[in-house]
């Protein structure tokens, strides 16, 4: 009897080369995770900083399979059109940048074959079910996001003795007023009702040791309340949840595996997979 044919060997996919913009609280943790091999299928390529030269930036973008922006709103504004124009995807942590534009997709290159913007869930979860609820219908829907942080993280210098509401308005307004602490609100807005219909309440609480997030959704398809209590990254001045960098790592791991976690995707054309909306 002739030998049975051997099973075909599945080719091993090449590792994604990741360029990271910024080496602060989020970027530093992502860099460390990549260096330690804690993101299967991805490896660290280049780290870009504010003093990187034009030549270094171009070389890094050209070599990267995906770029992670973990610098600042200004860095996001610079890198999003530049990276997407090359056809490369960019993971954007400083998603408050989209509050500056009537349509978040205005920042993308908007050319055939342009790369995508991937916005990680960051400090909150449940964007998958909320995006699905938004797809079911938004005309009678409401969404509200409470963020409770220590006063110093919100630049409140006064010595508070009890919680104080320091902001109430849209996600767009929150991102413009608190650009370093409103990324979760923007991600929620992009996944659901947009920047102008997502209500945000920011509370300074002197007694909290962790950052608290409460998301409330109501529409004909259902009512949901999600609560999160995150440890803060010690290098962020209390502004950034420690989970945020691991949310980025999860996106990178999913890209390498050819799958996708709960992630907001913006393209130059129509929203992808229902995980993004117009503002």
Short mmCIF file of C-alpha atoms in Angstrom, two decimals:
data_model
loop_
_atom_site.label_atom_id
_atom_site.label_comp_id
_atom_site.label_asym_id
_atom_site.label_seq_id
_atom_site.Cartn_x
_atom_site.Cartn_y
_atom_site.Cartn_z
CA UNK A 1 0.00 0.00 0.00
CA UNK A 2 1.43 3.36 -0.94
CA UNK A 3 2.10 5.70 1.96
CA UNK A 4 -0.65 8.12 2.80
CA UNK A 5 0.03 11.67 1.74
CA UNK A 6 1.19 13.82 4.56
CA UNK A 7 -1.02 16.66 5.73
CA UNK A 8 -0.04 19.99 4.25
CA UNK A 9 1.94 22.14 6.58
CA UNK A 10 0.31 25.46 7.30
CA UNK A 11 2.82 28.23 6.61
CA UNK A 12 3.93 30.18 9.61
CA UNK A 13 2.79 33.78 9.21
CA UNK A 14 5.47 36.42 9.42
CA UNK A 15 5.50 38.52 12.55
CA UNK A 16 4.01 41.97 12.34
CA UNK A 17 6.62 44.69 12.67
CA UNK A 18 5.30 47.40 14.98
CA UNK A 19 6.51 50.98 15.12
CA UNK A 20 5.55 52.77 18.34
CA UNK A 21 5.19 56.54 18.52
CA UNK A 22 5.83 57.70 22.09
CA UNK A 23 7.45 55.97 25.05
CA UNK A 24 5.41 57.35 27.96
CA UNK A 25 3.00 55.47 30.19
CA UNK A 26 1.14 53.68 27.37
CA UNK A 27 3.88 53.53 24.76
CA UNK A 28 6.46 52.33 27.26
CA UNK A 29 4.23 49.47 28.40
CA UNK A 30 3.47 48.45 24.80
CA UNK A 31 7.17 48.54 23.97
CA UNK A 32 7.97 46.36 26.98
CA UNK A 33 5.23 43.86 26.09
CA UNK A 34 6.56 43.54 22.54
CA UNK A 35 10.17 43.20 23.71
CA UNK A 36 9.20 40.49 26.18
CA UNK A 37 7.35 38.49 23.53
CA UNK A 38 3.98 38.96 25.24
CA UNK A 39 2.21 39.83 21.97
CA UNK A 40 2.29 36.65 19.88
CA UNK A 41 2.80 37.30 16.19
CA UNK A 42 4.18 40.81 16.64
CA UNK A 43 7.62 42.26 17.23
CA UNK A 44 8.96 45.71 18.01
CA UNK A 45 10.45 47.56 15.09
CA UNK A 46 11.21 51.22 15.80
CA UNK A 47 10.36 53.59 18.65
CA UNK A 48 9.69 57.13 17.46
CA UNK A 49 9.95 60.08 19.83
CA UNK A 50 9.37 63.81 19.56
CA UNK A 51 13.03 64.30 18.61
CA UNK A 52 13.06 61.66 15.86
CA UNK A 53 14.34 62.98 12.56
CA UNK A 54 12.33 63.11 9.35
CA UNK A 55 14.50 60.37 7.92
CA UNK A 56 13.94 58.15 10.98
CA UNK A 57 10.18 58.68 10.83
CA UNK A 58 9.96 57.83 7.12
CA UNK A 59 12.13 54.74 7.49
CA UNK A 60 10.08 53.49 10.45
CA UNK A 61 6.73 53.97 8.71
CA UNK A 62 7.96 52.33 5.51
CA UNK A 63 9.20 49.28 7.45
CA UNK A 64 6.20 48.89 9.76
CA UNK A 65 3.23 46.60 9.24
CA UNK A 66 1.32 48.62 11.83
CA UNK A 67 2.03 51.83 13.75
CA UNK A 68 0.95 52.49 17.33
CA UNK A 69 0.41 56.15 18.25
CA UNK A 70 0.86 56.54 22.00
CA UNK A 71 2.21 60.06 22.11
CA UNK A 72 -0.28 62.93 22.21
CA UNK A 73 -3.22 64.45 20.37
CA UNK A 74 -0.77 66.50 18.29
CA UNK A 75 1.21 63.37 17.43
CA UNK A 76 -2.01 61.63 16.37
CA UNK A 77 -2.91 64.58 14.13
CA UNK A 78 0.50 64.34 12.46
CA UNK A 79 0.77 60.57 12.08
CA UNK A 80 -2.77 59.50 11.13
CA UNK A 81 -2.81 61.03 7.61
CA UNK A 82 0.84 60.25 7.06
CA UNK A 83 0.63 56.57 8.03
CA UNK A 84 -2.71 55.83 6.36
CA UNK A 85 -1.45 57.41 3.12
CA UNK A 86 1.11 54.59 2.89
CA UNK A 87 -1.60 51.91 3.19
CA UNK A 88 -0.48 51.03 6.73
CA UNK A 89 -2.86 50.71 9.68
CA UNK A 90 -2.38 52.87 12.76
CA UNK A 91 -3.58 52.12 16.29
CA UNK A 92 -4.55 55.48 17.81
CA UNK A 93 -4.48 55.90 21.58
CA UNK A 94 -4.92 59.70 21.59
CA UNK A 95 -8.32 59.42 19.92
CA UNK A 96 -9.43 62.75 21.39
CA UNK A 97 -7.90 64.14 18.19
CA UNK A 98 -11.12 63.26 16.37
CA UNK A 99 -13.01 65.89 18.37
CA UNK A 100 -11.26 68.51 16.24
CA UNK A 101 -13.04 67.32 13.09
CA UNK A 102 -16.68 67.24 12.05
CA UNK A 103 -16.12 63.78 10.59
CA UNK A 104 -13.43 61.66 12.31
CA UNK A 105 -12.50 60.18 8.94
CA UNK A 106 -11.36 63.58 7.69
CA UNK A 107 -7.98 62.83 9.27
CA UNK A 108 -7.42 59.74 7.17
CA UNK A 109 -5.59 59.95 3.88
CA UNK A 110 -8.83 59.22 2.01
CA UNK A 111 -7.08 57.68 -0.99
CA UNK A 112 -7.60 54.23 -2.55
CA UNK A 113 -5.68 51.62 -0.59
CA UNK A 114 -5.26 53.90 2.43
CA UNK A 115 -4.61 52.32 5.80
CA UNK A 116 -7.14 52.13 8.62
CA UNK A 117 -7.36 53.78 12.02
CA UNK A 118 -7.85 51.28 14.85
CA UNK A 119 -9.09 52.72 18.14
CA UNK A 120 -8.63 50.31 21.07
CA UNK A 121 -11.33 50.05 23.71
CA UNK A 122 -8.75 51.21 26.25
CA UNK A 123 -10.07 51.79 29.74
CA UNK A 124 -13.59 50.47 29.12
CA UNK A 125 -15.10 47.36 27.57
CA UNK A 126 -18.36 46.23 26.10
CA UNK A 127 -17.91 48.16 22.85
CA UNK A 128 -18.91 45.03 20.93
CA UNK A 129 -22.41 44.81 22.42
CA UNK A 130 -22.87 48.59 22.37
CA UNK A 131 -21.83 48.80 18.71
CA UNK A 132 -24.28 46.00 17.95
CA UNK A 133 -27.01 47.89 19.80
CA UNK A 134 -26.19 51.02 17.79
CA UNK A 135 -26.40 49.04 14.55
CA UNK A 136 -29.89 47.92 15.58
CA UNK A 137 -30.97 51.58 15.67
CA UNK A 138 -29.88 54.90 17.11
CA UNK A 139 -32.83 57.24 16.69
CA UNK A 140 -34.27 56.41 20.14
CA UNK A 141 -30.95 55.57 21.81
CA UNK A 142 -29.06 57.34 24.56
CA UNK A 143 -25.59 56.70 25.92
CA UNK A 144 -23.93 58.25 28.94
CA UNK A 145 -20.37 57.87 30.24
CA UNK A 146 -19.35 58.74 33.80
CA UNK A 147 -15.64 59.09 34.52
CA UNK A 148 -14.54 59.39 38.16
CA UNK A 149 -10.89 60.24 38.77
CA UNK A 150 -8.70 61.69 41.48
CA UNK A 151 -8.67 65.52 41.32
CA UNK A 152 -5.02 65.84 40.31
CA UNK A 153 -5.65 63.72 37.21
CA UNK A 154 -8.20 66.34 36.15
CA UNK A 155 -5.96 69.30 36.99
CA UNK A 156 -8.16 70.26 39.94
CA UNK A 157 -5.79 72.00 42.33
CA UNK A 158 -8.34 72.72 45.06
CA UNK A 159 -8.28 70.39 48.06
CA UNK A 160 -11.65 68.67 47.73
CA UNK A 161 -13.34 66.94 50.65
CA UNK A 162 -16.13 65.33 48.60
CA UNK A 163 -16.79 64.37 44.96
CA UNK A 164 -17.39 67.27 42.57
CA UNK A 165 -18.75 67.20 39.04
CA UNK A 166 -16.28 69.16 36.94
CA UNK A 167 -17.76 68.58 33.49
CA UNK A 168 -21.01 67.62 31.79
CA UNK A 169 -21.41 67.76 28.04
CA UNK A 170 -20.76 65.86 24.82
CA UNK A 171 -17.83 63.55 24.16
CA UNK A 172 -16.55 66.12 21.69
CA UNK A 173 -16.56 68.85 24.34
CA UNK A 174 -14.98 66.51 26.90
CA UNK A 175 -12.14 65.65 24.52
CA UNK A 176 -11.47 69.31 23.79
CA UNK A 177 -11.49 70.26 27.49
CA UNK A 178 -9.74 67.16 28.87
CA UNK A 179 -7.67 65.88 25.90
CA UNK A 180 -5.50 63.59 28.02
CA UNK A 181 -8.29 61.93 30.00
CA UNK A 182 -11.21 61.57 27.57
CA UNK A 183 -10.00 58.89 25.18
CA UNK A 184 -12.40 56.29 26.58
CA UNK A 185 -15.32 58.66 25.99
CA UNK A 186 -14.25 59.19 22.39
CA UNK A 187 -13.84 55.45 21.73
CA UNK A 188 -17.33 54.89 23.16
CA UNK A 189 -18.75 57.68 21.00
CA UNK A 190 -17.13 56.37 17.82
CA UNK A 191 -18.53 52.91 18.48
CA UNK A 192 -22.07 54.11 19.20
CA UNK A 193 -23.83 57.47 18.75
CA UNK A 194 -21.01 59.77 17.70
CA UNK A 195 -19.15 62.56 19.42
CA UNK A 196 -22.08 64.97 19.76
CA UNK A 197 -24.74 62.56 21.05
CA UNK A 198 -22.61 60.77 23.65
CA UNK A 199 -23.08 62.44 27.05
CA UNK A 200 -20.05 62.59 29.34
CA UNK A 201 -19.95 63.41 33.05
CA UNK A 202 -16.54 63.86 34.67
CA UNK A 203 -16.26 63.75 38.47
CA UNK A 204 -13.26 64.59 40.64
CA UNK A 205 -13.29 62.41 43.77
CA UNK A 206 -10.58 62.85 46.43
CA UNK A 207 -11.30 59.41 47.88
CA UNK A 208 -10.78 57.25 44.78
CA UNK A 209 -7.58 55.29 44.37
CA UNK A 210 -8.57 53.86 41.01
CA UNK A 211 -10.29 55.34 37.98
CA UNK A 212 -13.97 54.43 37.70
CA UNK A 213 -15.99 54.32 34.50
CA UNK A 214 -19.75 53.78 34.26
CA UNK A 215 -21.42 53.43 30.86
CA UNK A 216 -25.20 53.54 30.51
CA UNK A 217 -27.00 52.68 27.28
CA UNK A 218 -30.73 52.58 26.59
CA UNK A 219 -32.59 51.94 23.34
CA UNK A 220 -35.45 49.74 22.09
CA UNK A 221 -32.99 46.85 21.72
CA UNK A 222 -32.04 46.85 25.41
CA UNK A 223 -30.70 48.62 28.47
CA UNK A 224 -27.11 48.11 29.59
CA UNK A 225 -25.00 49.37 32.47
CA UNK A 226 -21.30 48.60 32.48
CA UNK A 227 -18.91 49.47 35.30
CA UNK A 228 -15.12 49.39 35.36
CA UNK A 229 -12.61 50.20 38.09
CA UNK A 230 -9.07 50.44 36.77
CA UNK A 231 -5.74 50.71 38.49
CA UNK A 232 -3.84 53.74 37.23
CA UNK A 233 -0.44 53.63 35.61
CA UNK A 234 1.99 55.10 38.17
CA UNK A 235 3.87 56.93 35.42
CA UNK A 236 0.81 58.78 34.14
CA UNK A 237 0.03 61.13 37.01
CA UNK A 238 -3.22 59.25 37.60
CA UNK A 239 -4.54 60.03 34.13
CA UNK A 240 -4.09 56.68 32.39
CA UNK A 241 -5.53 53.30 33.33
CA UNK A 242 -2.98 50.50 33.43
CA UNK A 243 -5.27 48.33 31.30
CA UNK A 244 -4.99 50.72 28.34
CA UNK A 245 -1.61 49.47 27.14
CA UNK A 246 -2.84 45.89 27.32
CA UNK A 247 -5.85 46.86 25.24
CA UNK A 248 -3.39 48.04 22.58
CA UNK A 249 -1.45 44.79 22.89
CA UNK A 250 -4.70 42.87 22.44
CA UNK A 251 -5.40 44.74 19.20
CA UNK A 252 -1.89 43.95 17.91
CA UNK A 253 -2.25 40.29 18.84
CA UNK A 254 -5.61 40.09 17.09
CA UNK A 255 -4.19 41.71 13.95
CA UNK A 256 -1.34 39.21 13.91
CA UNK A 257 -3.83 36.34 14.26
CA UNK A 258 -6.08 37.71 11.51
CA UNK A 259 -8.99 38.12 13.91
CA UNK A 260 -10.40 41.10 15.74
CA UNK A 261 -11.32 42.06 19.30
CA UNK A 262 -13.70 44.87 20.21
CA UNK A 263 -12.04 47.66 18.29
CA UNK A 264 -13.31 50.78 16.55
CA UNK A 265 -12.23 50.85 12.90
CA UNK A 266 -12.25 53.98 10.76
CA UNK A 267 -11.62 53.85 7.03
CA UNK A 268 -11.74 56.47 4.33
CA UNK A 269 -15.02 55.01 3.11
CA UNK A 270 -17.83 53.25 4.94
CA UNK A 271 -17.46 52.13 8.58
CA UNK A 272 -16.05 48.62 8.88
CA UNK A 273 -17.87 45.78 10.65
CA UNK A 274 -20.22 48.17 12.39
CA UNK A 275 -17.53 49.21 14.87
CA UNK A 276 -17.50 52.84 13.82
CA UNK A 277 -20.07 55.54 13.15
CA UNK A 278 -20.14 58.99 11.75
CA UNK A 279 -20.08 61.67 14.44
#
